[in-house]
Amino acid sequence: MLETISRWGMAKSSIWTFKDQIIETPNILFLEHPDYETPGEATLSYDGWGTIDMSTTFFDNDKNTSDITPTFSYPLEELNEVLFQKDGGSPIQVLYGQDPDPEAELYIVGNAPSLLRRSDDLVRRILDLRKKISPDKLVYTPGIALPNNMSILSYLGVDLFDSSYCDFLSSRGVEISDWRGFPGDTSENRKKMFEELKLLRIGIKKGRIRELVETRAQTEPWLVEVLRKTDKNNDLFYPYIPVTGGEFYTCTRESLNRPDISRYRKRIRDRYSPPDRSILLLLPCSASKPYFYSKSHRQFRKAMKCCDWTDIHEVILTSPLGAVPRELELFYPAKQYDIPVSYSWYYEEERMILKQLQSILEKGNYSVIISHLPSDMDFIRKQFEFLDTTEGNHPTSKEALDNLSQALKENAQSSRGDVQKFLKENLSCFCEFQFGPKGKKLVEGSTIKGRYPRYKILDGKTQRGMLVPERGLISLTLDGASILFEDGVNIVEIDDFRPKGTVFAAGVRKADNGISPEDECIIIHGDELRGVGKAVMPGIEMEFADKGAAVEIRHYI
């Protein structure tokens, strides 16, 4: 039985209980060999376990080039019996192309070493397996793990590794590292694998595994190939990526295609309708997040006070997100990313920003477009026609700010418009982005109270929800949940009990497969609303898992 403790995408930290063995994953199964010592901290000791001999052709066609015969040691003797079986019927199944047995708990990818440096086959084989099995199952790829590829294998959904490839290279006198292998001292090779395992576990638990993957992928071309081909399958990852998170770095071209970032851009195209404003104001990003509190954006707001700012739609153009409407700047990952500033843009970045801006322009109804962008973003000016207020000056220079104020005076009303309409439109956009098109109902007939960024959505004196800046999400009350319940938004159906603290996966009957960790969940039994809270695991996993917290309850009936 498996209990997932934390996950980010397909990578997960779990506790596997099987035949009285308790195994933490991800983990390394070390080979039994007199010349190679298992790290003392390793949780999988080989003492007293059975072994399996494998010929040297497992690694090399030349039988005379290796001086060791790999001998696998496993924590479960049952592995000895099933490693080369092609049929199911066991909690542990080896796959050579046949369909996975849904009753198995661990799937071993047969002939895994044949996937080394075959990026297409590696990505296809593992992701196809992950599509066919439930999320609460384990995958093991024998014979291919090294410190520089363990993170990307975990990112693909692999939970168990072994030391066989490491030991094979040790027999050749290769000193391995998280970068590359060179002739040298091999005595620390196993220890380096275990140190990488500890770093991998931290990366998963802290939600930073993608950064580790991007760092390690740069060590070999085939690993970059694997990552780029994996990123073409981001739709598979979206449900497993939390909708909130901590700060992270986007330092490589591969960062443009992170699944949390590509999901944000996709929602702009599919889940976002601009507010009803006459003027579109394009602004640069800032180092401080959210942008609203940065020194530069405070200067921009001061320049906007000369006119009806309620008729201005602010959109920040940036990499790697493309276009961030002001009303969505709190939504993950707009508030969390950090990117190096070089005042130059990759072609991929330019194309991505233009695509996101085009999506907003097509859906908006603007009479005037004002660009207050720096000169390094001239590629925007070459693509679209608008009023340029910087004219080659820095956006925060006195000349540029004066130009911005003058342009707004000439194109906007002088008196302030309806602030309540302005706030409702902004919150409506946010609710659509968070919950989908039906989320707009949360704002219909409401009044918005509070000061940015803590806005409350009220129906008279009854609160429906609140924008919580720490999460960057609307947190629902029972009254707000009842509105979305009518349209089947983020529903988790449970057995007949009254939840008060935590709903565990064992009590879930059915869950919306679009629910991601940290999403707002509406708890029901039959036609009755029972509570509201935030998801701990993906909706698709709630339906399969036997253990673990599914939803943390905030309000209950």
Coordinates of N, CA, C and O in Angstrom, one line a residue, residues 92-182:
I92 N 4.0 -7.2 -7.9 CA 5.2 -6.6 -8.6 C 5.2 -7.2 -10.0 O 5.2 -8.4 -10.2
Q93 N 5.1 -6.3 -11.0 CA 5.0 -6.8 -12.4 C 6.2 -6.2 -13.3 O 6.5 -5.0 -13.2
V94 N 6.8 -7.0 -14.1 CA 7.8 -6.6 -15.0 C 7.1 -6.4 -16.4 O 6.4 -7.3 -16.9
L95 N 7.4 -5.3 -17.0 CA 6.7 -4.9 -18.3 C 7.7 -4.9 -19.4 O 8.7 -4.2 -19.4
Y96 N 7.4 -5.7 -20.4 CA 8.2 -5.7 -21.6 C 7.3 -5.3 -22.8 O 7.7 -5.6 -24.0
G97 N 6.2 -4.6 -22.6 CA 5.4 -4.2 -23.7 C 3.9 -4.6 -23.5 O 3.0 -4.1 -24.1
Q98 N 3.7 -5.6 -22.6 CA 2.3 -6.0 -22.3 C 1.6 -4.9 -21.4 O 2.2 -4.0 -20.9
D99 N 0.3 -5.0 -21.4 CA -0.5 -4.1 -20.6 C -0.2 -4.3 -19.1 O -0.1 -5.4 -18.6
P100 N -0.1 -3.2 -18.3 CA 0.1 -3.4 -16.9 C -1.1 -4.0 -16.2 O -2.2 -3.7 -16.5
D101 N -0.8 -4.8 -15.2 CA -1.8 -5.4 -14.4 C -2.3 -4.4 -13.4 O -1.5 -3.9 -12.5
P102 N -3.6 -4.0 -13.4 CA -4.1 -2.9 -12.5 C -3.9 -3.3 -11.0 O -4.0 -2.4 -10.2
E103 N -3.8 -4.6 -10.7 CA -3.7 -5.0 -9.3 C -2.3 -4.8 -8.7 O -2.0 -4.9 -7.5
A104 N -1.3 -4.7 -9.6 CA 0.1 -4.6 -9.2 C 0.3 -3.3 -8.4 O -0.4 -2.3 -8.6
E105 N 1.3 -3.2 -7.6 CA 1.7 -2.0 -6.8 C 3.0 -1.4 -7.4 O 3.2 -0.2 -7.2
L106 N 3.9 -2.3 -7.9 CA 5.2 -1.8 -8.4 C 5.3 -2.4 -9.8 O 5.1 -3.6 -10.1
Y107 N 5.7 -1.5 -10.8 CA 5.9 -1.9 -12.2 C 7.4 -1.7 -12.5 O 7.9 -0.6 -12.3
I108 N 8.1 -2.8 -13.0 CA 9.5 -2.7 -13.3 C 9.5 -2.6 -14.8 O 9.0 -3.4 -15.6
V109 N 10.2 -1.6 -15.3 CA 10.4 -1.4 -16.8 C 11.4 -2.3 -17.3 O 12.6 -2.1 -17.0
G110 N 11.0 -3.4 -18.0 CA 11.9 -4.4 -18.5 C 12.8 -3.8 -19.6 O 12.5 -2.9 -20.3
N111 N 14.1 -4.3 -19.6 CA 15.1 -3.8 -20.6 C 15.3 -2.3 -20.5 O 15.5 -1.7 -21.5
A112 N 15.2 -1.8 -19.3 CA 15.4 -0.3 -19.2 C 16.7 0.2 -19.7 O 16.7 1.3 -20.3
P113 N 17.8 -0.5 -19.6 CA 19.1 0.0 -20.1 C 19.1 0.3 -21.6 O 19.8 1.1 -22.1
S114 N 18.2 -0.4 -22.3 CA 18.1 -0.1 -23.8 C 17.5 1.3 -24.0 O 17.6 1.8 -25.2
L115 N 17.0 1.9 -23.0 CA 16.4 3.3 -23.2 C 17.5 4.4 -23.0 O 17.2 5.5 -23.3
L116 N 18.7 4.0 -22.5 CA 19.7 5.0 -22.3 C 20.1 5.7 -23.6 O 20.4 5.0 -24.6
R117 N 20.0 7.0 -23.6 CA 20.3 7.9 -24.7 C 19.4 7.7 -25.9 O 19.6 8.2 -27.0
R118 N 18.3 7.1 -25.7 CA 17.2 7.0 -26.7 C 16.0 7.8 -26.1 O 15.1 7.3 -25.5
S119 N 16.1 9.1 -26.3 CA 15.2 10.0 -25.6 C 13.7 9.8 -25.9 O 12.9 9.8 -25.1
D120 N 13.5 9.6 -27.2 CA 12.1 9.3 -27.6 C 11.5 8.1 -26.9 O 10.4 8.2 -26.4
D121 N 12.3 7.0 -26.9 CA 11.8 5.8 -26.3 C 11.6 5.9 -24.8 O 10.7 5.4 -24.2
L122 N 12.6 6.6 -24.2 CA 12.5 6.8 -22.7 C 11.3 7.5 -22.3 O 10.5 7.1 -21.4
V123 N 11.0 8.7 -22.9 CA 9.9 9.5 -22.6 C 8.6 8.8 -22.9 O 7.6 8.7 -22.1
R124 N 8.5 8.2 -24.1 CA 7.3 7.4 -24.5 C 7.0 6.3 -23.5 O 5.9 6.1 -23.1
R125 N 8.0 5.5 -23.2 CA 7.8 4.3 -22.4 C 7.3 4.6 -21.0 O 6.4 4.0 -20.5
I126 N 7.9 5.6 -20.4 CA 7.6 5.9 -19.0 C 6.2 6.7 -18.9 O 5.4 6.3 -18.1
L127 N 6.1 7.7 -19.8 CA 4.8 8.4 -19.8 C 3.6 7.6 -20.2 O 2.5 7.7 -19.6
D128 N 3.8 6.7 -21.2 CA 2.7 5.8 -21.6 C 2.3 4.9 -20.4 O 1.1 4.6 -20.2
L129 N 3.3 4.5 -19.6 CA 3.0 3.6 -18.5 C 2.3 4.4 -17.4 O 1.3 4.0 -16.8
R130 N 2.7 5.7 -17.2 CA 2.0 6.5 -16.2 C 0.6 6.8 -16.6 O -0.3 7.0 -15.7
K131 N 0.3 6.9 -17.9 CA -1.1 7.1 -18.3 C -2.0 5.9 -18.1 O -3.2 6.1 -17.8
K132 N -1.4 4.7 -18.1 CA -2.2 3.5 -17.9 C -2.4 3.1 -16.5 O -3.3 2.3 -16.2
I133 N -1.5 3.5 -15.6 CA -1.6 3.0 -14.2 C -2.2 4.2 -13.3 O -2.1 5.3 -13.7
S134 N -2.7 3.8 -12.2 CA -3.2 4.9 -11.3 C -2.0 5.6 -10.6 O -0.9 5.1 -10.5
P135 N -2.3 6.9 -10.2 CA -1.2 7.7 -9.7 C -0.5 7.1 -8.4 O 0.6 7.4 -8.1
D136 N -1.2 6.3 -7.7 CA -0.7 5.8 -6.4 C 0.1 4.4 -6.6 O 0.0 3.5 -5.8
K137 N 0.8 4.3 -7.7 CA 1.6 3.1 -8.0 C 3.0 3.5 -8.2 O 3.3 4.7 -8.5
L138 N 3.9 2.5 -8.1 CA 5.4 2.8 -8.2 C 5.9 2.3 -9.5 O 5.5 1.3 -10.0
V139 N 7.0 3.0 -10.0 CA 7.7 2.6 -11.2 C 9.2 2.5 -10.9 O 9.7 3.3 -10.2
Y140 N 9.8 1.4 -11.4 CA 11.2 1.1 -11.2 C 11.9 0.9 -12.5 O 11.4 0.1 -13.3
T141 N 13.0 1.6 -12.8 CA 13.8 1.5 -14.0 C 15.1 0.9 -13.6 O 16.0 1.7 -13.2
P142 N 15.4 -0.4 -13.8 CA 16.7 -0.9 -13.4 C 17.8 -0.5 -14.3 O 17.6 -0.3 -15.5
G143 N 19.0 -0.4 -13.8 CA 20.2 -0.3 -14.7 C 20.5 1.0 -15.4 O 21.3 1.0 -16.3
I144 N 19.8 2.1 -15.0 CA 20.1 3.3 -15.8 C 20.4 4.5 -14.9 O 20.7 5.6 -15.5
A145 N 20.2 4.5 -13.6 CA 20.3 5.6 -12.8 C 21.7 6.1 -12.5 O 22.6 5.3 -12.2
L146 N 22.0 7.4 -12.6 CA 23.2 8.0 -12.2 C 22.8 9.3 -11.6 O 21.7 9.8 -11.7
P147 N 23.7 10.0 -10.8 CA 23.4 11.2 -10.2 C 22.8 12.3 -11.1 O 21.9 13.0 -10.7
N148 N 23.3 12.4 -12.3 CA 22.8 13.5 -13.2 C 21.5 13.2 -13.9 O 20.9 14.1 -14.5
N149 N 21.0 11.9 -13.8 CA 19.7 11.6 -14.5 C 18.6 11.2 -13.5 O 17.4 11.0 -13.9
M150 N 18.9 11.0 -12.2 CA 17.9 10.6 -11.3 C 16.7 11.6 -11.2 O 15.6 11.2 -11.1
S151 N 17.0 12.9 -11.2 CA 16.0 13.9 -11.0 C 15.0 13.8 -12.2 O 13.8 13.9 -12.0
I152 N 15.5 13.7 -13.4 CA 14.6 13.7 -14.6 C 13.8 12.4 -14.7 O 12.7 12.4 -15.1
L153 N 14.4 11.3 -14.2 CA 13.7 10.1 -14.2 C 12.5 10.2 -13.2 O 11.4 9.8 -13.5
S154 N 12.8 10.8 -12.0 CA 11.8 11.0 -11.0 C 10.7 11.9 -11.6 O 9.5 11.7 -11.4
Y155 N 11.1 13.0 -12.3 CA 10.2 13.9 -12.9 C 9.3 13.3 -13.9 O 8.1 13.6 -14.0
L156 N 9.8 12.2 -14.6 CA 8.9 11.5 -15.5 C 8.0 10.6 -14.8 O 7.0 10.1 -15.3
G157 N 8.3 10.2 -13.5 CA 7.4 9.4 -12.7 C 8.0 8.1 -12.2 O 7.3 7.2 -11.8
V158 N 9.4 8.0 -12.2 CA 10.1 6.9 -11.7 C 10.3 7.0 -10.2 O 10.7 8.1 -9.8
D159 N 10.1 6.0 -9.5 CA 10.2 6.0 -8.0 C 11.4 5.3 -7.4 O 11.9 5.7 -6.4
L160 N 11.8 4.3 -8.1 CA 12.9 3.4 -7.6 C 14.0 3.3 -8.6 O 13.8 3.2 -9.8
F161 N 15.3 3.4 -8.1 CA 16.5 3.3 -8.9 C 17.3 2.2 -8.3 O 17.0 1.6 -7.2
D162 N 18.4 1.8 -9.0 CA 19.4 0.9 -8.4 C 20.8 1.4 -8.7 O 21.0 2.3 -9.5
S163 N 21.8 0.8 -8.1 CA 23.2 1.2 -8.2 C 23.9 0.5 -9.3 O 25.1 0.6 -9.5
S164 N 23.2 -0.3 -10.2 CA 23.9 -1.2 -11.1 C 24.8 -0.4 -12.1 O 25.9 -0.8 -12.4
Y165 N 24.2 0.7 -12.7 CA 25.0 1.4 -13.7 C 26.2 2.1 -13.1 O 27.3 2.2 -13.6
C166 N 25.9 2.7 -11.9 CA 27.0 3.3 -11.1 C 28.1 2.3 -10.8 O 29.3 2.6 -11.0
D167 N 27.8 1.1 -10.4 CA 28.8 0.1 -10.1 C 29.5 -0.4 -11.4 O 30.7 -0.7 -11.4
F168 N 28.8 -0.4 -12.5 CA 29.4 -0.8 -13.7 C 30.5 0.2 -14.1 O 31.6 -0.1 -14.5
L169 N 30.2 1.5 -14.0 CA 31.1 2.6 -14.3 C 32.3 2.5 -13.3 O 33.4 2.8 -13.7
S170 N 32.0 2.2 -12.1 CA 33.1 2.1 -11.1 C 34.1 1.0 -11.5 O 35.3 1.1 -11.3
S171 N 33.5 -0.1 -12.0 CA 34.4 -1.2 -12.5 C 35.3 -0.8 -13.6 O 36.4 -1.4 -13.9
R172 N 34.9 0.3 -14.3 CA 35.7 0.8 -15.4 C 36.6 2.0 -15.0 O 37.3 2.6 -15.8
G173 N 36.6 2.2 -13.7 CA 37.5 3.3 -13.1 C 36.9 4.7 -13.4 O 37.7 5.7 -13.4
V174 N 35.6 4.8 -13.6 CA 35.0 6.1 -13.8 C 34.5 6.7 -12.5 O 33.7 6.1 -11.8
E175 N 34.9 7.9 -12.2 CA 34.4 8.6 -11.1 C 33.2 9.4 -11.5 O 33.3 10.3 -12.4
I176 N 32.1 9.1 -10.9 CA 30.8 9.8 -11.3 C 30.6 11.0 -10.4 O 31.1 11.2 -9.4
S177 N 29.7 11.9 -11.0 CA 29.3 13.1 -10.2 C 28.0 13.5 -10.8 O 27.4 12.9 -11.6
D178 N 27.5 14.7 -10.3 CA 26.2 15.2 -10.8 C 26.4 15.9 -12.1 O 25.5 16.5 -12.6
W179 N 27.6 16.0 -12.6 CA 27.9 16.6 -13.8 C 28.3 15.6 -14.9 O 27.4 15.1 -15.6
R180 N 29.5 15.1 -14.9 CA 29.9 14.1 -15.9 C 30.9 13.1 -15.2 O 31.4 13.4 -14.1
G181 N 31.2 12.0 -15.8 CA 32.1 11.1 -15.3 C 33.4 11.1 -16.0 O 33.5 11.3 -17.2
F182 N 34.5 11.0 -15.1 CA 35.9 11.1 -15.6 C 36.7 10.0 -14.9 O 36.3 9.5 -13.8

